[in-house]
Amino acid sequence: CLRALGYIGTVQQQGGTEALQERIKIEGVAISSNAVSTVYVRNIGDVNTVIDAVYLIDPSGSSSQCGANISISLEPGQLGTISGLSNCNVTSGETYVIKVVTTTGAEASYSFTYKE
């Protein structure tokens, strides 16, 4: 019983000193006509966030921005859908990385292999 009380006290102390964080997570991507058409992103942080860029990194390591003028606002816990992307073409059998970036620089990456 003493161990449990000590643990609870530690958690409460740490909770009071932690700064609020902006964090995002890519939960999946949808492919249509050999291109990334939709990216699903969840705000897993403690504060509101705005996603303003999506990048596709190809197997050679080259990066290209997918679409322009992206501005998706997400509250903590909210799942957002980023669609209407362009310049995100993929080839069957290749592995790619999607990177999503917020206005303050927080980012998340998601690796996938496209198979037709």
Short mmCIF file of C-alpha atoms in Angstrom, two decimals:
data_model
loop_
_atom_site.label_atom_id
_atom_site.label_comp_id
_atom_site.label_asym_id
_atom_site.label_seq_id
_atom_site.Cartn_x
_atom_site.Cartn_y
_atom_site.Cartn_z
CA CYS A 1 0.00 0.00 0.00
CA LEU A 2 2.87 2.39 0.72
CA ARG A 3 4.30 1.83 -2.75
CA ALA A 4 1.01 2.82 -4.38
CA LEU A 5 0.77 6.02 -2.34
CA GLY A 6 4.36 6.93 -3.16
CA TYR A 7 3.69 6.38 -6.86
CA ILE A 8 0.53 8.52 -6.84
CA GLY A 9 2.41 11.32 -5.10
CA THR A 10 5.16 11.19 -7.72
CA VAL A 11 2.68 11.29 -10.60
CA GLN A 12 0.88 14.30 -9.13
CA GLN A 13 4.15 16.16 -8.62
CA GLN A 14 5.32 15.46 -12.17
CA GLY A 15 1.92 16.40 -13.61
CA GLY A 16 2.14 19.83 -12.05
CA THR A 17 5.52 20.61 -13.59
CA GLU A 18 5.08 19.27 -17.13
CA ALA A 19 4.61 21.84 -19.89
CA LEU A 20 1.73 21.43 -22.31
CA GLN A 21 2.93 19.77 -25.51
CA GLU A 22 1.99 19.87 -29.15
CA ARG A 23 2.12 16.34 -30.57
CA ILE A 24 0.59 14.75 -33.64
CA LYS A 25 0.36 11.21 -34.97
CA ILE A 26 -0.38 10.00 -38.50
CA GLU A 27 -2.92 7.19 -38.23
CA GLY A 28 -3.02 6.24 -41.90
CA VAL A 29 -2.96 7.23 -45.55
CA ALA A 30 -5.30 6.52 -48.45
CA ILE A 31 -4.04 5.96 -52.00
CA SER A 32 -6.08 6.67 -55.11
CA SER A 33 -4.88 6.49 -58.73
CA ASN A 34 -1.25 5.86 -57.69
CA ALA A 35 -1.12 8.95 -55.45
CA VAL A 36 -1.57 9.70 -51.76
CA SER A 37 -5.07 11.20 -51.66
CA THR A 38 -5.74 11.51 -47.92
CA VAL A 39 -3.68 11.61 -44.73
CA TYR A 40 -5.35 10.95 -41.36
CA VAL A 41 -3.71 12.82 -38.46
CA ARG A 42 -4.63 12.85 -34.77
CA ASN A 43 -3.67 15.55 -32.28
CA ILE A 44 -2.29 13.51 -29.35
CA GLY A 45 -0.96 16.57 -27.54
CA ASP A 46 -2.39 18.83 -24.86
CA VAL A 47 -2.92 21.96 -26.97
CA ASN A 48 -4.64 22.99 -30.20
CA THR A 49 -2.49 22.60 -33.29
CA VAL A 50 -2.54 23.67 -36.94
CA ILE A 51 -1.11 21.42 -39.65
CA ASP A 52 0.33 23.43 -42.52
CA ALA A 53 2.51 21.05 -44.56
CA VAL A 54 2.57 17.48 -45.86
CA TYR A 55 5.66 15.96 -47.49
CA LEU A 56 6.25 12.71 -49.35
CA ILE A 57 9.73 11.21 -49.08
CA ASP A 58 10.43 8.69 -51.85
CA PRO A 59 12.70 5.60 -51.64
CA SER A 60 15.74 7.63 -52.79
CA GLY A 61 15.25 10.10 -49.92
CA SER A 62 13.97 12.94 -52.11
CA SER A 63 11.21 15.01 -50.55
CA SER A 64 8.32 16.81 -52.24
CA GLN A 65 5.59 18.94 -50.71
CA CYS A 66 2.09 17.56 -51.26
CA GLY A 67 -0.31 20.36 -52.00
CA ALA A 68 -0.26 24.00 -51.00
CA ASN A 69 -2.12 26.23 -48.57
CA ILE A 70 -2.87 23.44 -46.09
CA SER A 71 -4.32 24.69 -42.81
CA ILE A 72 -6.01 22.03 -40.69
CA SER A 73 -6.81 22.98 -37.07
CA LEU A 74 -7.06 20.15 -34.54
CA GLU A 75 -8.10 20.22 -30.90
CA PRO A 76 -6.50 17.74 -28.45
CA GLY A 77 -7.69 14.21 -29.29
CA GLN A 78 -9.25 15.24 -32.60
CA LEU A 79 -8.69 13.23 -35.80
CA GLY A 80 -8.20 15.34 -38.91
CA THR A 81 -8.43 14.47 -42.59
CA ILE A 82 -6.03 16.11 -45.02
CA SER A 83 -7.24 15.65 -48.59
CA GLY A 84 -6.93 17.38 -51.93
CA LEU A 85 -3.20 16.63 -52.02
CA SER A 86 -1.13 16.92 -55.18
CA ASN A 87 2.42 15.95 -56.16
CA CYS A 88 2.22 12.77 -54.03
CA ASN A 89 2.59 10.07 -56.69
CA VAL A 90 3.65 6.59 -55.61
CA THR A 91 4.84 3.45 -57.42
CA SER A 92 3.68 -0.05 -56.52
CA GLY A 93 6.19 -2.06 -54.48
CA GLU A 94 8.06 1.00 -53.19
CA THR A 95 8.29 2.22 -49.60
CA TYR A 96 7.55 5.87 -48.83
CA VAL A 97 7.41 8.16 -45.81
CA ILE A 98 4.69 10.78 -45.30
CA LYS A 99 5.67 13.65 -43.01
CA VAL A 100 3.16 16.10 -41.55
CA VAL A 101 4.32 19.38 -39.97
CA THR A 102 2.53 21.94 -37.79
CA THR A 103 2.91 25.71 -37.85
CA THR A 104 5.17 25.51 -34.78
CA GLY A 105 7.40 22.77 -36.20
CA ALA A 106 6.01 19.65 -34.52
CA GLU A 107 6.08 16.76 -36.97
CA ALA A 108 5.03 13.16 -37.42
CA SER A 109 6.16 10.57 -39.94
CA TYR A 110 4.46 7.47 -41.30
CA SER A 111 6.19 4.81 -43.41
CA PHE A 112 4.23 2.64 -45.83
CA THR A 113 4.79 0.32 -48.79
CA TYR A 114 2.36 0.86 -51.64
CA LYS A 115 0.94 -2.27 -53.26
CA GLU A 116 -1.61 -2.07 -56.07
#
